[in-house]
Amino acid sequence: ENGLQSSPAVAKQIEARMRSEASSRRERQAELLFATKELASLPRQSVETLWQAYEQRIRHELYAPMRFDSARLQIVHTALHGVADDYLRRLFAAFALPTYTPTAAQQSPDGDFPTVPVPNPEEGAAVLRLAMQTAEQLLRSNKTNAVVVLANDPDADRLAVAELAPQTNPRWHIFHGDEVGILFAWWMLQQVEKLGKQRASTEMVFINSVVSSQMLGALAEHQHKLRCRWIQHYPGFKWLMEVAVAQ
């Protein structure tokens, strides 16, 4: 009911129900018939309808105007042969960000993933090779001073970030997950400060797993304009989100 993966306690209840012989055949048939009627009566929403509702919600919750100088910084994106490109374009438009440069060979879905050894963006330079080459071409063309690469995995729920900064000998920096996390947290703090009067709460809660960096704790401790709390919990989305929902 909360959109999360099942916790072990819930999973055990499901397993026990599946193994139970308490219900008679007639009771199981009646239960199935009821479930079928219930499902048939539920309103059906298209993916587009759900996307529009999502886009409207996140714009209301997160949007604040940002100054973005494309002469100083450009963005290259790779979908790694997944589904991210169409949705990311729409999000960039919703947040009034300039158009990014796609890694053309990897932007369309292809389940064979022909240009990468594995489609896992967190594995670094070997997977980001084509996106990094696209960024280097932009830098050589003198269209920008620096380039950031964003990479999504094929189902678009993971993100990797790399930056090519202008130097005598430009070098790549591929951000660790903890670095990306602290940047997200810093940005969210900025948004809450800008939109504070429009939000229901002036407190922020940072949550990360016990195997992650403690930088979030340091960031929360040094905030003075906003109340911030930091919580550590078990690794895994289902555990972290259970804590988040409880807040």
PDB file of C-alpha atoms in Angstrom:
ATOM      1  CA  GLU A   1       0.000   0.000   0.000  1.00  0.00           C
ATOM      2  CA  ASN A   2       2.981   2.365   0.327  1.00  0.00           C
ATOM      3  CA  GLY A   3       4.616   1.504  -2.996  1.00  0.00           C
ATOM      4  CA  LEU A   4       7.639  -0.166  -1.412  1.00  0.00           C
ATOM      5  CA  GLN A   5       9.140  -3.608  -1.663  1.00  0.00           C
ATOM      6  CA  SER A   6       7.765  -6.050   0.895  1.00  0.00           C
ATOM      7  CA  SER A   7       9.576  -6.131   4.208  1.00  0.00           C
ATOM      8  CA  PRO A   8      10.540  -9.564   5.595  1.00  0.00           C
ATOM      9  CA  ALA A   9       7.581  -9.514   7.991  1.00  0.00           C
ATOM     10  CA  VAL A  10       5.097  -8.867   5.179  1.00  0.00           C
ATOM     11  CA  ALA A  11       6.799 -11.437   2.936  1.00  0.00           C
ATOM     12  CA  LYS A  12       6.405 -14.082   5.646  1.00  0.00           C
ATOM     13  CA  GLN A  13       2.702 -13.291   5.928  1.00  0.00           C
ATOM     14  CA  ILE A  14       2.317 -13.686   2.172  1.00  0.00           C
ATOM     15  CA  GLU A  15       4.199 -16.988   2.194  1.00  0.00           C
ATOM     16  CA  ALA A  16       2.093 -18.287   5.067  1.00  0.00           C
ATOM     17  CA  ARG A  17      -1.091 -17.371   3.215  1.00  0.00           C
ATOM     18  CA  MET A  18       0.121 -19.119   0.068  1.00  0.00           C
ATOM     19  CA  ARG A  19       0.931 -22.300   2.009  1.00  0.00           C
ATOM     20  CA  SER A  20      -2.193 -22.270   4.113  1.00  0.00           C
ATOM     21  CA  GLU A  21      -4.670 -25.077   3.574  1.00  0.00           C
ATOM     22  CA  ALA A  22      -7.250 -23.497   5.851  1.00  0.00           C
ATOM     23  CA  SER A  23      -9.411 -22.168   3.035  1.00  0.00           C
ATOM     24  CA  SER A  24     -11.655 -24.573   1.223  1.00  0.00           C
ATOM     25  CA  ARG A  25     -11.795 -24.725  -2.572  1.00  0.00           C
ATOM     26  CA  ARG A  26     -15.143 -22.905  -2.493  1.00  0.00           C
ATOM     27  CA  GLU A  27     -13.712 -20.112  -0.348  1.00  0.00           C
ATOM     28  CA  ARG A  28     -10.757 -19.717  -2.696  1.00  0.00           C
ATOM     29  CA  GLN A  29     -13.044 -19.548  -5.721  1.00  0.00           C
ATOM     30  CA  ALA A  30     -15.248 -16.933  -4.003  1.00  0.00           C
ATOM     31  CA  GLU A  31     -12.154 -14.916  -3.110  1.00  0.00           C
ATOM     32  CA  LEU A  32     -10.902 -15.030  -6.681  1.00  0.00           C
ATOM     33  CA  LEU A  33     -14.305 -13.978  -8.048  1.00  0.00           C
ATOM     34  CA  PHE A  34     -14.445 -11.044  -5.618  1.00  0.00           C
ATOM     35  CA  ALA A  35     -10.927  -9.946  -6.567  1.00  0.00           C
ATOM     36  CA  THR A  36     -11.774 -10.139 -10.275  1.00  0.00           C
ATOM     37  CA  LYS A  37     -14.863  -7.958  -9.817  1.00  0.00           C
ATOM     38  CA  GLU A  38     -12.889  -5.489  -7.716  1.00  0.00           C
ATOM     39  CA  LEU A  39     -10.161  -5.223 -10.350  1.00  0.00           C
ATOM     40  CA  ALA A  40     -12.723  -4.780 -13.128  1.00  0.00           C
ATOM     41  CA  SER A  41     -14.259  -1.827 -11.295  1.00  0.00           C
ATOM     42  CA  LEU A  42     -10.984   0.027 -10.756  1.00  0.00           C
ATOM     43  CA  PRO A  43     -10.389   3.084 -12.958  1.00  0.00           C
ATOM     44  CA  ARG A  44      -7.668   2.488 -15.513  1.00  0.00           C
ATOM     45  CA  GLN A  45      -5.189   5.270 -16.168  1.00  0.00           C
ATOM     46  CA  SER A  46      -2.867   5.486 -19.128  1.00  0.00           C
ATOM     47  CA  VAL A  47       0.890   5.865 -18.679  1.00  0.00           C
ATOM     48  CA  GLU A  48       0.578   9.368 -20.110  1.00  0.00           C
ATOM     49  CA  THR A  49      -2.032  10.341 -17.511  1.00  0.00           C
ATOM     50  CA  LEU A  50       0.161   9.048 -14.696  1.00  0.00           C
ATOM     51  CA  TRP A  51       3.209  10.821 -16.116  1.00  0.00           C
ATOM     52  CA  GLN A  52       1.391  14.152 -16.331  1.00  0.00           C
ATOM     53  CA  ALA A  53       0.269  13.834 -12.709  1.00  0.00           C
ATOM     54  CA  TYR A  54       3.826  12.982 -11.650  1.00  0.00           C
ATOM     55  CA  GLU A  55       5.327  15.866 -13.610  1.00  0.00           C
ATOM     56  CA  GLN A  56       2.854  18.325 -12.121  1.00  0.00           C
ATOM     57  CA  ARG A  57       3.541  17.084  -8.588  1.00  0.00           C
ATOM     58  CA  ILE A  58       7.323  17.246  -8.758  1.00  0.00           C
ATOM     59  CA  ARG A  59       7.267  20.662 -10.394  1.00  0.00           C
ATOM     60  CA  HIS A  60       5.069  21.929  -7.554  1.00  0.00           C
ATOM     61  CA  GLU A  61       7.288  20.316  -4.917  1.00  0.00           C
ATOM     62  CA  LEU A  62      10.751  20.955  -6.325  1.00  0.00           C
ATOM     63  CA  TYR A  63      10.812  23.678  -8.951  1.00  0.00           C
ATOM     64  CA  ALA A  64      12.590  26.946  -8.299  1.00  0.00           C
ATOM     65  CA  PRO A  65      14.061  29.106 -11.102  1.00  0.00           C
ATOM     66  CA  MET A  66      17.772  28.501 -11.635  1.00  0.00           C
ATOM     67  CA  ARG A  67      20.299  30.489 -13.604  1.00  0.00           C
ATOM     68  CA  PHE A  68      22.081  28.192 -16.016  1.00  0.00           C
ATOM     69  CA  ASP A  69      24.790  29.476 -18.342  1.00  0.00           C
ATOM     70  CA  SER A  70      25.147  27.007 -21.205  1.00  0.00           C
ATOM     71  CA  ALA A  71      28.283  28.862 -22.362  1.00  0.00           C
ATOM     72  CA  ARG A  72      29.997  27.725 -19.166  1.00  0.00           C
ATOM     73  CA  LEU A  73      28.467  24.285 -18.726  1.00  0.00           C
ATOM     74  CA  GLN A  74      26.767  21.775 -20.987  1.00  0.00           C
ATOM     75  CA  ILE A  75      25.191  18.433 -20.210  1.00  0.00           C
ATOM     76  CA  VAL A  76      25.593  15.159 -22.077  1.00  0.00           C
ATOM     77  CA  HIS A  77      23.222  12.296 -21.304  1.00  0.00           C
ATOM     78  CA  THR A  78      23.237   8.598 -22.025  1.00  0.00           C
ATOM     79  CA  ALA A  79      20.255   6.310 -21.513  1.00  0.00           C
ATOM     80  CA  LEU A  80      22.467   3.207 -21.969  1.00  0.00           C
ATOM     81  CA  HIS A  81      19.935   1.759 -24.419  1.00  0.00           C
ATOM     82  CA  GLY A  82      17.111   2.228 -21.903  1.00  0.00           C
ATOM     83  CA  VAL A  83      13.942   4.266 -21.446  1.00  0.00           C
ATOM     84  CA  ALA A  84      15.231   7.455 -19.768  1.00  0.00           C
ATOM     85  CA  ASP A  85      15.584   9.788 -22.751  1.00  0.00           C
ATOM     86  CA  ASP A  86      11.948  10.662 -23.436  1.00  0.00           C
ATOM     87  CA  TYR A  87      11.132  11.304 -19.789  1.00  0.00           C
ATOM     88  CA  LEU A  88      14.329  13.245 -19.107  1.00  0.00           C
ATOM     89  CA  ARG A  89      13.655  15.591 -22.024  1.00  0.00           C
ATOM     90  CA  ARG A  90      10.242  16.350 -20.587  1.00  0.00           C
ATOM     91  CA  LEU A  91      11.673  16.915 -17.121  1.00  0.00           C
ATOM     92  CA  PHE A  92      14.298  19.310 -18.480  1.00  0.00           C
ATOM     93  CA  ALA A  93      11.507  21.267 -20.168  1.00  0.00           C
ATOM     94  CA  ALA A  94       9.355  21.244 -17.015  1.00  0.00           C
ATOM     95  CA  PHE A  95      12.247  22.663 -14.967  1.00  0.00           C
ATOM     96  CA  ALA A  96      13.248  25.204 -17.656  1.00  0.00           C
ATOM     97  CA  LEU A  97      16.684  23.657 -18.182  1.00  0.00           C
ATOM     98  CA  PRO A  98      18.510  23.949 -21.512  1.00  0.00           C
ATOM     99  CA  THR A  99      18.455  21.009 -23.901  1.00  0.00           C
ATOM    100  CA  TYR A 100      21.113  18.409 -23.207  1.00  0.00           C
ATOM    101  CA  THR A 101      23.247  16.641 -25.815  1.00  0.00           C
ATOM    102  CA  PRO A 102      22.310  12.965 -26.156  1.00  0.00           C
ATOM    103  CA  THR A 103      24.765  10.143 -26.698  1.00  0.00           C
ATOM    104  CA  ALA A 104      23.108   9.228 -29.969  1.00  0.00           C
ATOM    105  CA  ALA A 105      24.119   5.561 -30.203  1.00  0.00           C
ATOM    106  CA  GLN A 106      22.696   4.805 -26.747  1.00  0.00           C
ATOM    107  CA  GLN A 107      19.504   6.894 -26.478  1.00  0.00           C
ATOM    108  CA  SER A 108      17.015   4.420 -27.977  1.00  0.00           C
ATOM    109  CA  PRO A 109      15.907   1.279 -26.111  1.00  0.00           C
ATOM    110  CA  ASP A 110      17.740  -1.888 -27.156  1.00  0.00           C
ATOM    111  CA  GLY A 111      17.625  -4.922 -24.923  1.00  0.00           C
ATOM    112  CA  ASP A 112      20.857  -6.292 -26.397  1.00  0.00           C
ATOM    113  CA  PHE A 113      22.829  -3.277 -25.055  1.00  0.00           C
ATOM    114  CA  PRO A 114      25.228  -3.457 -28.026  1.00  0.00           C
ATOM    115  CA  THR A 115      27.634  -0.627 -27.094  1.00  0.00           C
ATOM    116  CA  VAL A 116      28.409  -1.443 -23.440  1.00  0.00           C
ATOM    117  CA  PRO A 117      29.906  -4.447 -21.662  1.00  0.00           C
ATOM    118  CA  VAL A 118      27.187  -4.146 -18.983  1.00  0.00           C
ATOM    119  CA  PRO A 119      24.513  -1.418 -18.734  1.00  0.00           C
ATOM    120  CA  ASN A 120      25.390  -0.438 -15.171  1.00  0.00           C
ATOM    121  CA  PRO A 121      26.336   3.262 -14.985  1.00  0.00           C
ATOM    122  CA  GLU A 122      28.027   2.907 -11.594  1.00  0.00           C
ATOM    123  CA  GLU A 123      30.750   0.734 -13.141  1.00  0.00           C
ATOM    124  CA  GLY A 124      32.504   3.814 -14.438  1.00  0.00           C
ATOM    125  CA  ALA A 125      34.554   4.757 -17.468  1.00  0.00           C
ATOM    126  CA  ALA A 126      34.156   1.487 -19.384  1.00  0.00           C
ATOM    127  CA  VAL A 127      30.373   1.939 -19.459  1.00  0.00           C
ATOM    128  CA  LEU A 128      30.434   5.743 -19.880  1.00  0.00           C
ATOM    129  CA  ARG A 129      32.941   5.643 -22.750  1.00  0.00           C
ATOM    130  CA  LEU A 130      30.662   6.877 -25.565  1.00  0.00           C
ATOM    131  CA  ALA A 131      29.093   9.595 -23.408  1.00  0.00           C
ATOM    132  CA  MET A 132      32.542  10.791 -22.375  1.00  0.00           C
ATOM    133  CA  GLN A 133      33.673  10.863 -26.015  1.00  0.00           C
ATOM    134  CA  THR A 134      30.611  12.979 -26.862  1.00  0.00           C
ATOM    135  CA  ALA A 135      31.535  15.381 -24.043  1.00  0.00           C
ATOM    136  CA  GLU A 136      35.149  15.611 -25.200  1.00  0.00           C
ATOM    137  CA  GLN A 137      33.973  16.528 -28.699  1.00  0.00           C
ATOM    138  CA  LEU A 138      31.890  19.363 -27.226  1.00  0.00           C
ATOM    139  CA  LEU A 139      34.869  20.651 -25.289  1.00  0.00           C
ATOM    140  CA  ARG A 140      37.129  20.534 -28.345  1.00  0.00           C
ATOM    141  CA  SER A 141      34.591  22.497 -30.379  1.00  0.00           C
ATOM    142  CA  ASN A 142      34.959  25.404 -27.912  1.00  0.00           C
ATOM    143  CA  LYS A 143      31.223  25.554 -27.332  1.00  0.00           C
ATOM    144  CA  THR A 144      31.599  25.313 -23.578  1.00  0.00           C
ATOM    145  CA  ASN A 145      34.022  25.513 -20.677  1.00  0.00           C
ATOM    146  CA  ALA A 146      32.997  22.278 -18.974  1.00  0.00           C
ATOM    147  CA  VAL A 147      30.789  19.278 -19.608  1.00  0.00           C
ATOM    148  CA  VAL A 148      28.846  17.081 -17.201  1.00  0.00           C
ATOM    149  CA  VAL A 149      27.753  13.565 -18.167  1.00  0.00           C
ATOM    150  CA  LEU A 150      24.562  12.103 -16.715  1.00  0.00           C
ATOM    151  CA  ALA A 151      23.990   8.383 -17.207  1.00  0.00           C
ATOM    152  CA  ASN A 152      20.870   6.384 -16.379  1.00  0.00           C
ATOM    153  CA  ASP A 153      20.632   2.629 -16.295  1.00  0.00           C
ATOM    154  CA  PRO A 154      18.129   1.025 -18.720  1.00  0.00           C
ATOM    155  CA  ASP A 155      15.084   1.283 -16.425  1.00  0.00           C
ATOM    156  CA  ALA A 156      16.173   4.773 -15.298  1.00  0.00           C
ATOM    157  CA  ASP A 157      16.243   4.331 -11.522  1.00  0.00           C
ATOM    158  CA  ARG A 158      20.038   4.680 -11.149  1.00  0.00           C
ATOM    159  CA  LEU A 159      22.236   7.649 -11.963  1.00  0.00           C
ATOM    160  CA  ALA A 160      25.935   8.200 -12.528  1.00  0.00           C
ATOM    161  CA  VAL A 161      27.586  11.599 -12.903  1.00  0.00           C
ATOM    162  CA  ALA A 162      30.956  12.543 -14.393  1.00  0.00           C
ATOM    163  CA  GLU A 163      32.554  15.933 -15.090  1.00  0.00           C
ATOM    164  CA  LEU A 164      35.161  16.979 -17.624  1.00  0.00           C
ATOM    165  CA  ALA A 165      36.621  20.198 -16.275  1.00  0.00           C
ATOM    166  CA  PRO A 166      38.628  22.593 -18.476  1.00  0.00           C
ATOM    167  CA  GLN A 167      42.328  22.432 -17.646  1.00  0.00           C
ATOM    168  CA  THR A 168      45.588  22.387 -19.572  1.00  0.00           C
ATOM    169  CA  ASN A 169      45.091  18.641 -19.672  1.00  0.00           C
ATOM    170  CA  PRO A 170      41.356  18.127 -19.043  1.00  0.00           C
ATOM    171  CA  ARG A 171      40.674  15.201 -16.738  1.00  0.00           C
ATOM    172  CA  TRP A 172      37.530  13.282 -15.922  1.00  0.00           C
ATOM    173  CA  HIS A 173      36.091  13.087 -12.445  1.00  0.00           C
ATOM    174  CA  ILE A 174      33.544  10.292 -12.004  1.00  0.00           C
ATOM    175  CA  PHE A 175      31.521  10.998  -8.884  1.00  0.00           C
ATOM    176  CA  HIS A 176      31.077   8.347  -6.230  1.00  0.00           C
ATOM    177  CA  GLY A 177      27.544   7.640  -5.046  1.00  0.00           C
ATOM    178  CA  ASP A 178      28.227   9.416  -1.741  1.00  0.00           C
ATOM    179  CA  GLU A 179      29.319  12.534  -3.648  1.00  0.00           C
ATOM    180  CA  VAL A 180      26.151  12.530  -5.758  1.00  0.00           C
ATOM    181  CA  GLY A 181      24.096  12.023  -2.599  1.00  0.00           C
ATOM    182  CA  ILE A 182      25.596  15.025  -0.809  1.00  0.00           C
ATOM    183  CA  LEU A 183      25.027  17.195  -3.893  1.00  0.00           C
ATOM    184  CA  PHE A 184      21.364  16.147  -3.990  1.00  0.00           C
ATOM    185  CA  ALA A 185      21.022  16.970  -0.290  1.00  0.00           C
ATOM    186  CA  TRP A 186      22.652  20.387  -0.709  1.00  0.00           C
ATOM    187  CA  TRP A 187      20.349  21.177  -3.636  1.00  0.00           C
ATOM    188  CA  MET A 188      17.268  20.129  -1.690  1.00  0.00           C
ATOM    189  CA  LEU A 189      18.324  22.428   1.142  1.00  0.00           C
ATOM    190  CA  GLN A 190      18.503  25.306  -1.316  1.00  0.00           C
ATOM    191  CA  GLN A 191      15.024  24.532  -2.629  1.00  0.00           C
ATOM    192  CA  VAL A 192      13.497  24.312   0.843  1.00  0.00           C
ATOM    193  CA  GLU A 193      15.029  27.668   1.773  1.00  0.00           C
ATOM    194  CA  LYS A 194      13.673  29.268  -1.406  1.00  0.00           C
ATOM    195  CA  LEU A 195      10.228  27.723  -1.101  1.00  0.00           C
ATOM    196  CA  GLY A 196      10.010  27.612   2.684  1.00  0.00           C
ATOM    197  CA  LYS A 197       6.797  29.612   3.015  1.00  0.00           C
ATOM    198  CA  GLN A 198       5.059  27.362   0.498  1.00  0.00           C
ATOM    199  CA  ARG A 199       5.912  24.123   2.285  1.00  0.00           C
ATOM    200  CA  ALA A 200       4.084  22.461   5.138  1.00  0.00           C
ATOM    201  CA  SER A 201       7.260  21.836   7.133  1.00  0.00           C
ATOM    202  CA  THR A 202      10.476  23.736   7.702  1.00  0.00           C
ATOM    203  CA  GLU A 203      12.301  20.622   8.913  1.00  0.00           C
ATOM    204  CA  MET A 204      14.379  18.403   6.689  1.00  0.00           C
ATOM    205  CA  VAL A 205      15.221  14.791   7.413  1.00  0.00           C
ATOM    206  CA  PHE A 206      18.237  13.191   5.769  1.00  0.00           C
ATOM    207  CA  ILE A 207      18.270   9.389   5.672  1.00  0.00           C
ATOM    208  CA  ASN A 208      21.027   7.156   4.382  1.00  0.00           C
ATOM    209  CA  SER A 209      22.201   3.605   4.910  1.00  0.00           C
ATOM    210  CA  VAL A 210      24.774   2.510   7.469  1.00  0.00           C
ATOM    211  CA  VAL A 211      27.164   1.572   4.652  1.00  0.00           C
ATOM    212  CA  SER A 212      27.108   5.087   3.174  1.00  0.00           C
ATOM    213  CA  SER A 213      29.194   8.129   4.046  1.00  0.00           C
ATOM    214  CA  GLN A 214      28.403  10.234   7.112  1.00  0.00           C
ATOM    215  CA  MET A 215      28.641  13.470   5.110  1.00  0.00           C
ATOM    216  CA  LEU A 216      24.863  13.919   5.329  1.00  0.00           C
ATOM    217  CA  GLY A 217      25.157  13.983   9.111  1.00  0.00           C
ATOM    218  CA  ALA A 218      27.777  16.707   8.943  1.00  0.00           C
ATOM    219  CA  LEU A 219      25.646  18.728   6.530  1.00  0.00           C
ATOM    220  CA  ALA A 220      22.584  18.458   8.789  1.00  0.00           C
ATOM    221  CA  GLU A 221      24.586  19.394  11.881  1.00  0.00           C
ATOM    222  CA  HIS A 222      25.830  22.644  10.354  1.00  0.00           C
ATOM    223  CA  GLN A 223      22.454  24.008   9.223  1.00  0.00           C
ATOM    224  CA  HIS A 224      21.154  27.044  11.058  1.00  0.00           C
ATOM    225  CA  LYS A 225      18.317  28.399   8.899  1.00  0.00           C
ATOM    226  CA  LEU A 226      16.489  25.067   8.835  1.00  0.00           C
ATOM    227  CA  ARG A 227      15.979  22.304  11.334  1.00  0.00           C
ATOM    228  CA  CYS A 228      17.699  19.190  10.013  1.00  0.00           C
ATOM    229  CA  ARG A 229      17.813  15.649  11.326  1.00  0.00           C
ATOM    230  CA  TRP A 230      19.970  12.789  10.096  1.00  0.00           C
ATOM    231  CA  ILE A 231      18.990   9.129  10.375  1.00  0.00           C
ATOM    232  CA  GLN A 232      20.945   6.013   9.406  1.00  0.00           C
ATOM    233  CA  HIS A 233      19.176   2.751   8.674  1.00  0.00           C
ATOM    234  CA  TYR A 234      19.592  -0.621   6.973  1.00  0.00           C
ATOM    235  CA  PRO A 235      20.764  -0.598   3.333  1.00  0.00           C
ATOM    236  CA  GLY A 236      18.051  -0.918   0.721  1.00  0.00           C
ATOM    237  CA  PHE A 237      15.253   1.227  -0.624  1.00  0.00           C
ATOM    238  CA  LYS A 238      12.519  -0.639   1.260  1.00  0.00           C
ATOM    239  CA  TRP A 239      14.196   0.010   4.623  1.00  0.00           C
ATOM    240  CA  LEU A 240      15.096   3.640   3.976  1.00  0.00           C
ATOM    241  CA  MET A 241      11.635   4.480   2.663  1.00  0.00           C
ATOM    242  CA  GLU A 242       9.922   2.825   5.622  1.00  0.00           C
ATOM    243  CA  VAL A 243      11.769   5.291   7.838  1.00  0.00           C
ATOM    244  CA  ALA A 244      10.971   8.179   5.484  1.00  0.00           C
ATOM    245  CA  VAL A 245       7.253   7.376   5.451  1.00  0.00           C
ATOM    246  CA  ALA A 246       7.244   7.220   9.257  1.00  0.00           C
ATOM    247  CA  GLN A 247       8.548  10.783   9.476  1.00  0.00           C
TER     248      GLN A 247
END
